[in-house]
């Protein structure tokens, strides 16, 4: 998916493409297996007009066939281009000239090949879309399915034979094959309104398609399979629309590793961006992140069924002690509380659970309930009425249609009456066993094949609604004085790609960030004079243009207790630079008082090619590499987002103060993160990487004692020579 410098397409502009009243298939053929023939078979239940186009035939499969789109009595809404890549561009141009509303291009062999001439062909297709206003899906696109219309506008075999229960989940996938794999879940109870796939996205992309489904009233949730996210601005635009529509958008992102990102680029010409930056974009946008395809479908189906939570607690009622324990483990892993019942509920449980069971949450009502169905009803009903609980989890250990036929209507009715979801966890290894589809199809019952996915979904459900209630969506950060930005850019223009530490600290100071006071001198003799006004211990550095990591070359010494130690350290640094980095430019000695702190922190930024500046905060010094305890967000952030970053750190309890050890002022630290993020956002076009490490922290005082800025590589960036 290439980066697109425009806003999301309005749903109405995609209507003729995605909800067509008439369809034309260019390249129609009766040849078995031909993509055009498969498409015609997939339109078996479509009630709109179907036109076949091929100058070689007058009739195909008993239908009239026209020589061209111009021969049709009126312009079709959607044109399927079922031709090889060599002929696809001309067919798209003809469709635009004929006044078609949209075109779907099946052919591969365009930008995903990496060949310059094929990239140019795809670019020409984009030009047609821009010039004509006709919307295009593809090339390299499997097509779409609009289940409400019975329109299988795709070349995958078997669509017309799939079951299509009334839809509640809209499905978007950049990969057509993965999308269709999920669509087949309709046969075990998944209810999709649409499958919309994007392919190479020469015009319409996955974000446009997701936006269409966010506005679709029948799609109560939207499931997205993304290889790349396009650009940050349009992703956040989608998040604003989804928030306004109160529509949950669940995302499964592929291409999270370097090798996978390379594969994505060769697959659809997509730029994936880093996993950390994507995660940050998901958090900021209020999207729900799925860890797998299985979790994507279960989460999307649950969000489409479940009302808002009435309470944070969850009740578990099992017929197996082992299953109850599994649920307790999963709830602890995902921060879901399993509170004990109100006395009235507890009395019902005590009266109906055998003494060899457990009447506490998680509740083991034992297999004895098979002989007493009324006990099952009484316990389930009482737990759902209890205002300690927002959901009821029922692990099912045995497949059986007869039991499902008895229990599913009961729990569905109880869930509907209580306004709370019931979650079935299907633990039988007979995954498609009798009864599974009965639960999955029910409108009030969430269906999961794994306890971990069930409780992760419940946690995501609670968090999504909590975020909506709190509405923390500004995250725009502080404004930066234009004069400050101009001064910073002027200073940067004189610097090599690896900015000198002195200049880096001046830049940080310009944006209101506290840095250590130091003396900068050129020679050893001058150091002696500088020490006269300083108290020991001292820190000495040798700042050489173009050298990013001074410690590795022995150019940093701490804890110097007297003038002699300073002089010896300085001369050793000069020897080290001559031996280990010969030819380096002359540097300057930086002499500073050794700062005292309770914590060493790090503030950092790395520019993501898709999302822009990604900031981090966490434990600093050497610990940042050893423990990696950092939290990341896209810049800029506001106070709320910065505070949330700190809460995500493993060391958060230590920063609060722990077992008599002093903590830090977390509000002040969050404010520091906000100012740092504002600087990063302001310099996003100039800077590739920033490290303030360590930032010495004690109480409300924070001071950066080292700073690294790396400029973006451009033809104008000075080198160190």
XYZ file of C-alpha atoms in Angstrom, residues 30-522:
493
model
C -16.928 -19.952 -20.502
C -13.593 -21.713 -19.999
C -13.707 -23.689 -16.737
C -11.425 -22.164 -14.153
C -11.111 -18.826 -15.937
C -11.297 -15.944 -13.453
C -14.180 -14.404 -15.375
C -16.090 -17.673 -15.325
C -15.517 -18.122 -11.590
C -16.802 -14.582 -11.036
C -19.967 -15.362 -13.001
C -20.490 -18.476 -10.851
C -20.013 -16.362 -7.712
C -22.808 -14.067 -8.902
C -25.355 -16.882 -8.909
C -27.357 -15.250 -6.096
C -26.884 -11.659 -7.258
C -30.111 -9.875 -8.182
C -28.545 -6.950 -10.044
C -27.780 -6.652 -13.742
C -24.847 -8.674 -15.130
C -23.164 -7.726 -18.425
C -20.509 -9.843 -20.125
C -17.841 -8.198 -22.287
C -15.618 -9.959 -24.850
C -15.407 -9.095 -28.579
C -14.706 -12.757 -29.389
C -18.137 -14.002 -28.289
C -21.794 -13.101 -28.693
C -22.874 -15.460 -25.912
C -21.185 -16.912 -22.807
C -22.822 -19.427 -20.461
C -26.242 -18.694 -21.922
C -25.916 -14.939 -21.449
C -25.474 -12.330 -24.194
C -21.898 -11.067 -24.541
C -21.068 -7.581 -25.797
C -18.050 -6.445 -27.769
C -17.202 -3.540 -25.468
C -18.438 -1.476 -22.553
C -19.512 1.181 -25.034
C -22.044 -1.276 -26.463
C -23.981 -1.387 -23.177
C -27.232 0.617 -22.909
C -25.965 2.378 -19.752
C -22.777 2.640 -17.756
C -22.328 -0.234 -15.278
C -21.730 0.525 -11.631
C -18.823 -1.890 -11.267
C -16.493 -3.297 -13.927
C -14.554 -6.495 -13.252
C -11.331 -6.509 -15.281
C -10.531 -10.213 -15.736
C -7.640 -9.723 -18.167
C -3.865 -10.255 -17.954
C -1.672 -7.337 -16.920
C -0.788 -6.476 -20.496
C -4.424 -5.609 -21.302
C -5.672 -4.389 -17.924
C -4.720 -0.726 -18.253
C -6.627 -0.254 -21.528
C -9.686 -1.945 -20.012
C -9.571 0.384 -17.005
C -9.316 3.387 -19.296
C -12.326 2.158 -21.310
C -14.329 1.693 -18.101
C -13.579 5.250 -17.036
C -14.508 6.593 -20.471
C -17.788 4.637 -20.318
C -18.737 6.314 -17.019
C -18.420 3.248 -14.785
C -18.596 3.861 -11.048
C -15.677 1.610 -10.197
C -13.348 -1.121 -11.435
C -11.807 -4.180 -9.806
C -8.550 -5.312 -11.431
C -7.633 -8.945 -10.822
C -4.313 -9.080 -12.671
C -1.024 -9.236 -10.794
C 2.330 -8.266 -12.247
C 2.387 -4.559 -11.397
C 4.221 -2.622 -8.646
C 4.656 -5.734 -6.520
C 7.237 -7.001 -9.054
C 9.519 -4.063 -8.339
C 10.122 -3.634 -12.086
C 10.196 0.032 -13.096
C 7.983 -0.427 -16.152
C 5.349 -2.323 -14.112
C 5.427 0.319 -11.385
C 4.796 2.874 -14.143
C 1.790 0.882 -15.391
C 0.274 0.912 -11.927
C 0.984 4.633 -11.639
C -0.855 5.194 -14.933
C -3.830 3.328 -13.460
C -3.749 5.682 -10.465
C -3.752 8.628 -12.872
C -6.928 7.321 -14.519
C -8.639 7.133 -11.137
C -7.626 10.668 -10.221
C -8.567 12.097 -13.573
C -11.917 10.378 -13.995
C -13.208 10.009 -10.436
C -13.812 6.319 -11.089
C -12.674 4.350 -8.065
C -10.341 1.376 -8.618
C -9.564 -1.669 -6.479
C -6.308 -3.435 -7.287
C -4.455 -4.372 -9.330
C -3.457 -7.732 -7.876
C -6.866 -7.884 -6.177
C -8.951 -10.968 -5.445
C -12.123 -8.875 -5.446
C -14.934 -8.253 -2.981
C -18.075 -9.872 -1.621
C -21.176 -7.954 -0.603
C -23.171 -10.580 1.243
C -26.223 -8.357 1.588
C -26.494 -8.265 -2.214
C -25.306 -11.819 -2.839
C -22.571 -10.221 -4.936
C -19.438 -12.339 -5.146
C -17.292 -9.994 -7.225
C -14.229 -12.178 -6.853
C -12.447 -15.014 -8.629
C -12.085 -17.415 -5.701
C -14.098 -20.585 -6.254
C -17.086 -21.543 -4.119
C -18.485 -18.226 -2.859
C -22.062 -18.934 -3.979
C -22.057 -22.194 -1.992
C -21.018 -20.562 1.294
C -23.560 -20.071 4.041
C -24.345 -16.391 4.595
C -26.122 -15.813 7.909
C -27.296 -12.228 8.517
C -24.119 -10.219 8.740
C -22.770 -8.267 11.709
C -18.989 -8.034 11.016
C -17.441 -6.129 8.130
C -14.170 -7.672 6.906
C -11.318 -5.824 5.164
C -8.114 -7.464 4.016
C -5.213 -6.255 1.949
C -4.514 -9.903 1.169
C -7.391 -11.403 -0.784
C -6.423 -14.990 0.021
C -6.369 -14.364 3.779
C -9.628 -12.466 3.547
C -11.370 -15.288 1.737
C -9.955 -17.803 4.231
C -11.752 -15.870 6.962
C -14.922 -15.492 4.896
C -15.233 -19.275 4.826
C -15.809 -19.067 8.571
C -19.429 -18.332 7.625
C -19.876 -22.094 7.440
C -19.239 -22.418 11.193
C -21.228 -19.374 12.278
C -19.252 -16.204 11.457
C -21.618 -13.606 10.042
C -19.930 -11.172 7.667
C -21.604 -8.286 5.881
C -18.764 -7.836 3.390
C -15.342 -9.032 2.388
C -13.443 -6.100 0.878
C -9.891 -6.650 -0.396
C -7.488 -4.050 -1.730
C -4.510 -5.725 -3.401
C -1.908 -3.200 -4.573
C -4.157 -0.219 -3.801
C -3.398 1.956 -6.816
C -6.427 4.020 -5.754
C -8.752 2.658 -3.050
C -6.871 1.135 -0.115
C -7.720 -0.787 3.048
C -8.264 2.395 5.058
C -10.855 3.612 2.543
C -12.566 0.226 2.697
C -12.526 0.212 6.496
C -14.012 3.703 6.484
C -16.823 2.464 4.231
C -17.621 -0.329 6.680
C -17.392 1.960 9.716
C -20.271 3.911 8.146
C -22.200 0.722 7.266
C -25.062 0.303 9.745
C -25.194 -3.491 9.391
C -21.474 -3.891 10.204
C -21.493 -3.628 13.981
C -17.732 -4.155 14.108
C -14.969 -4.029 11.506
C -12.188 -6.624 11.206
C -9.054 -5.573 9.289
C -6.097 -7.615 8.028
C -3.328 -5.145 7.229
C 0.107 -5.650 5.750
C 0.777 -1.905 5.798
C -1.103 0.985 7.313
C -0.750 3.595 4.577
C 0.029 6.825 6.394
C -0.475 8.054 9.924
C -2.778 10.971 9.083
C -5.340 8.829 7.266
C -5.147 6.104 9.909
C -5.927 8.673 12.594
C -8.677 10.111 10.391
C -10.213 6.632 10.333
C -9.925 6.463 14.110
C -11.796 9.753 14.458
C -14.601 8.457 12.242
C -14.782 5.148 14.125
C -14.929 7.003 17.432
C -17.726 9.254 16.189
C -19.667 6.222 14.931
C -18.972 4.215 18.127
C -17.715 1.440 15.856
C -15.026 -0.960 17.141
C -12.264 -1.633 14.597
C -10.173 -4.742 15.255
C -6.850 -5.027 13.436
C -4.528 -7.931 12.729
C -1.223 -6.663 11.372
C 1.123 -8.866 9.391
C 4.669 -7.866 8.363
C 5.831 -7.000 11.881
C 9.399 -8.284 11.469
C 12.094 -7.173 9.045
C 11.830 -10.279 6.869
C 8.033 -10.074 6.865
C 8.124 -6.378 5.951
C 10.349 -7.221 2.985
C 7.900 -9.948 1.972
C 5.020 -7.466 2.208
C 6.816 -5.055 -0.081
C 7.320 -7.773 -2.672
C 3.720 -8.945 -2.192
C 1.849 -5.683 -2.725
C 4.488 -2.977 -2.944
C 3.703 -2.049 0.676
C 5.846 -0.233 3.204
C 5.123 -1.855 6.539
C 6.629 0.491 9.131
C 7.936 -0.707 12.474
C 5.919 -2.876 14.816
C 6.401 -0.436 17.712
C 5.196 2.518 15.640
C 2.169 0.572 14.462
C 1.323 -0.413 18.035
C 1.545 3.244 19.040
C -0.761 4.243 16.187
C -3.240 1.568 17.268
C -3.268 2.889 20.832
C -3.661 6.495 19.805
C -6.443 5.671 17.389
C -8.414 3.523 19.826
C -8.150 0.481 17.560
C -8.216 -3.028 19.036
C -5.149 -5.110 18.159
C -5.555 -8.831 17.480
C -2.549 -11.125 17.820
C -3.671 -13.706 15.244
C -6.264 -14.365 12.566
C -8.176 -16.609 14.980
C -8.236 -13.850 17.568
C -9.292 -11.300 14.938
C -12.458 -13.203 14.043
C -13.369 -14.059 17.636
C -12.770 -10.498 18.820
C -14.680 -8.906 15.939
C -17.635 -11.246 16.423
C -17.698 -10.613 20.181
C -17.540 -6.825 19.772
C -20.389 -7.014 17.252
C -22.530 -8.917 19.764
C -21.620 -7.468 23.155
C -23.256 -4.410 24.746
C -21.095 -2.063 26.841
C -19.832 -3.630 30.077
C -21.940 -2.936 33.158
C -19.187 -3.958 35.574
C -15.476 -4.849 35.397
C -15.918 -8.218 37.082
C -16.383 -11.504 35.230
C -18.066 -14.657 36.485
C -16.920 -18.136 35.446
C -19.260 -21.128 35.656
C -17.816 -24.475 34.598
C -18.734 -28.127 34.796
C -15.041 -28.971 35.191
C -12.686 -27.879 37.945
C -9.784 -27.957 35.497
C -11.615 -25.666 33.090
C -12.425 -23.249 35.933
C -8.754 -23.113 36.920
C -7.730 -22.446 33.298
C -10.096 -19.478 33.263
C -8.689 -18.190 36.544
C -5.171 -18.341 35.093
C -6.214 -16.510 31.923
C -8.082 -13.837 33.860
C -4.984 -13.125 35.960
C -2.805 -12.922 32.836
C -5.038 -10.245 31.312
C -5.978 -8.243 34.394
C -9.603 -9.416 34.534
C -11.012 -9.540 38.059
C -13.101 -12.513 39.219
C -14.867 -11.039 42.264
C -16.958 -13.104 44.604
C -20.733 -12.946 44.359
C -23.197 -10.807 46.297
C -24.761 -12.658 49.268
C -28.019 -13.168 47.359
C -26.180 -14.764 44.445
C -23.980 -16.770 46.787
C -27.069 -18.230 48.428
C -28.306 -19.490 45.038
C -24.908 -21.031 44.287
C -24.704 -22.681 47.702
C -28.149 -24.175 47.216
C -27.404 -25.624 43.763
C -23.696 -26.564 43.660
C -22.832 -29.999 45.119
C -20.505 -30.079 48.105
C -17.813 -31.692 45.935
C -17.953 -28.701 43.587
C -17.056 -25.074 44.234
C -19.637 -22.370 44.797
C -17.024 -19.593 44.625
C -15.971 -17.649 41.527
C -14.665 -19.363 39.378
C -17.569 -21.652 40.035
C -17.364 -25.419 39.410
C -20.962 -26.643 39.308
C -19.632 -30.132 38.337
C -21.012 -32.612 35.843
C -23.842 -33.278 38.264
C -25.681 -30.413 36.592
C -26.475 -32.803 33.724
C -28.938 -34.486 36.075
C -30.363 -31.163 37.259
C -30.806 -28.675 34.375
C -32.693 -26.283 36.648
C -29.548 -25.870 38.736
C -27.687 -24.679 35.647
C -30.431 -22.140 34.898
C -30.583 -20.897 38.496
C -26.820 -20.405 38.796
C -26.382 -18.772 35.374
C -29.358 -16.482 35.892
C -28.213 -15.409 39.338
C -24.646 -14.682 38.189
C -25.886 -12.583 35.259
C -28.166 -10.563 37.547
C -25.327 -9.878 40.007
C -24.019 -6.324 39.511
C -20.501 -7.473 40.383
C -20.312 -9.060 36.936
C -20.281 -7.623 33.418
C -19.964 -10.978 31.627
C -20.357 -14.698 32.220
C -17.834 -17.236 30.882
C -19.009 -20.813 30.313
C -16.243 -23.263 29.352
C -17.584 -26.204 27.339
C -15.476 -29.335 27.623
C -17.573 -31.687 25.495
C -18.978 -31.381 21.990
C -22.631 -32.355 21.719
C -25.503 -31.069 19.644
C -28.237 -32.125 22.051
C -26.655 -30.193 24.924
C -26.055 -27.148 22.713
C -29.673 -27.195 21.566
C -30.778 -27.096 25.219
C -28.258 -24.615 26.634
C -27.715 -22.132 23.828
C -31.289 -20.764 23.733
C -31.267 -20.587 27.530
C -28.001 -18.658 27.933
C -28.860 -16.456 24.938
C -32.142 -15.493 26.541
C -30.526 -14.851 29.925
C -27.775 -12.748 28.295
C -30.340 -10.707 26.389
C -32.434 -10.092 29.518
C -29.390 -9.055 31.568
C -27.820 -6.943 28.806
C -24.553 -8.800 29.381
C -22.589 -11.143 27.108
C -22.132 -14.835 27.722
C -18.844 -16.280 26.469
C -18.594 -19.916 25.436
C -15.041 -21.273 25.538
C -15.043 -24.372 23.346
C -12.359 -26.579 24.907
C -13.150 -29.739 22.968
C -10.423 -30.582 20.481
C -13.213 -31.517 18.089
C -13.095 -27.955 16.836
C -16.030 -28.237 14.456
C -17.824 -30.734 16.649
C -21.604 -30.835 17.058
C -22.893 -27.777 18.862
C -20.021 -25.431 18.022
C -21.807 -23.650 15.193
C -24.985 -23.362 17.268
C -23.192 -21.256 19.862
C -21.144 -19.314 17.285
C -24.226 -18.226 15.323
C -26.138 -16.947 18.335
C -26.499 -13.166 18.499
C -25.882 -12.908 22.261
C -23.151 -15.498 22.767
C -19.450 -14.885 22.236
C -17.633 -17.960 20.960
C -13.956 -18.729 21.645
C -11.755 -21.749 21.101
C -9.157 -20.712 23.666
C -9.379 -19.384 27.229
C -6.518 -16.951 26.702
C -8.198 -15.378 23.661
C -11.478 -15.152 25.545
C -10.023 -13.189 28.457
C -7.800 -11.084 26.237
C -10.923 -10.119 24.312
C -12.795 -9.303 27.523
C -9.885 -7.094 28.596
C -9.877 -5.336 25.217
C -13.670 -4.876 25.418
C -13.434 -3.267 28.849
C -10.495 -1.066 27.824
C -12.184 0.102 24.592
C -15.326 1.190 26.402
C -13.287 2.752 29.221
C -11.354 4.839 26.672
C -14.591 5.923 25.027
C -16.053 6.981 28.356
C -12.898 8.917 29.265
C -12.548 10.292 25.717
C -8.747 10.813 25.951
C -8.333 11.543 22.259
C -6.484 14.847 22.006
C -2.872 13.604 22.286
C -1.781 16.597 20.231
C 0.978 17.785 22.541
C 2.237 21.288 23.200
C 2.580 24.016 20.612
C 6.128 25.039 19.745
C 7.112 28.664 19.224
C 7.939 29.142 15.546
C 10.984 31.225 16.484
C 12.372 28.322 18.513
C 11.959 25.986 15.557
C 13.692 28.450 13.239
C 16.659 28.789 15.608
C 16.912 25.028 15.977
C 16.934 24.487 12.207
C 19.563 27.147 11.745
C 21.797 25.406 14.291
C 21.194 22.009 12.685
C 22.124 23.301 9.242
C 25.687 23.813 10.457
C 26.034 20.361 11.994
C 27.270 17.035 10.607
C 24.878 14.087 10.410
C 25.824 13.029 13.957
C 25.310 16.313 15.760
C 27.986 17.233 18.317
C 26.949 16.713 21.919
C 27.318 20.415 22.674
C 24.959 21.345 19.852
C 22.549 18.537 20.790
C 22.267 19.904 24.317
C 21.712 23.431 23.021
C 18.881 22.098 20.853
C 17.286 20.385 23.855
C 17.569 23.593 25.878
C 15.849 25.579 23.129
C 12.758 23.391 23.610
C 12.733 23.797 27.392
C 14.427 20.528 28.290
C 16.846 20.619 31.275
C 20.464 19.735 30.452
C 23.576 19.628 32.586
C 25.782 22.711 32.949
C 29.243 22.062 31.523
C 32.445 23.729 30.405
C 33.659 23.145 26.849
C 37.389 23.579 26.162
C 39.738 22.594 23.360
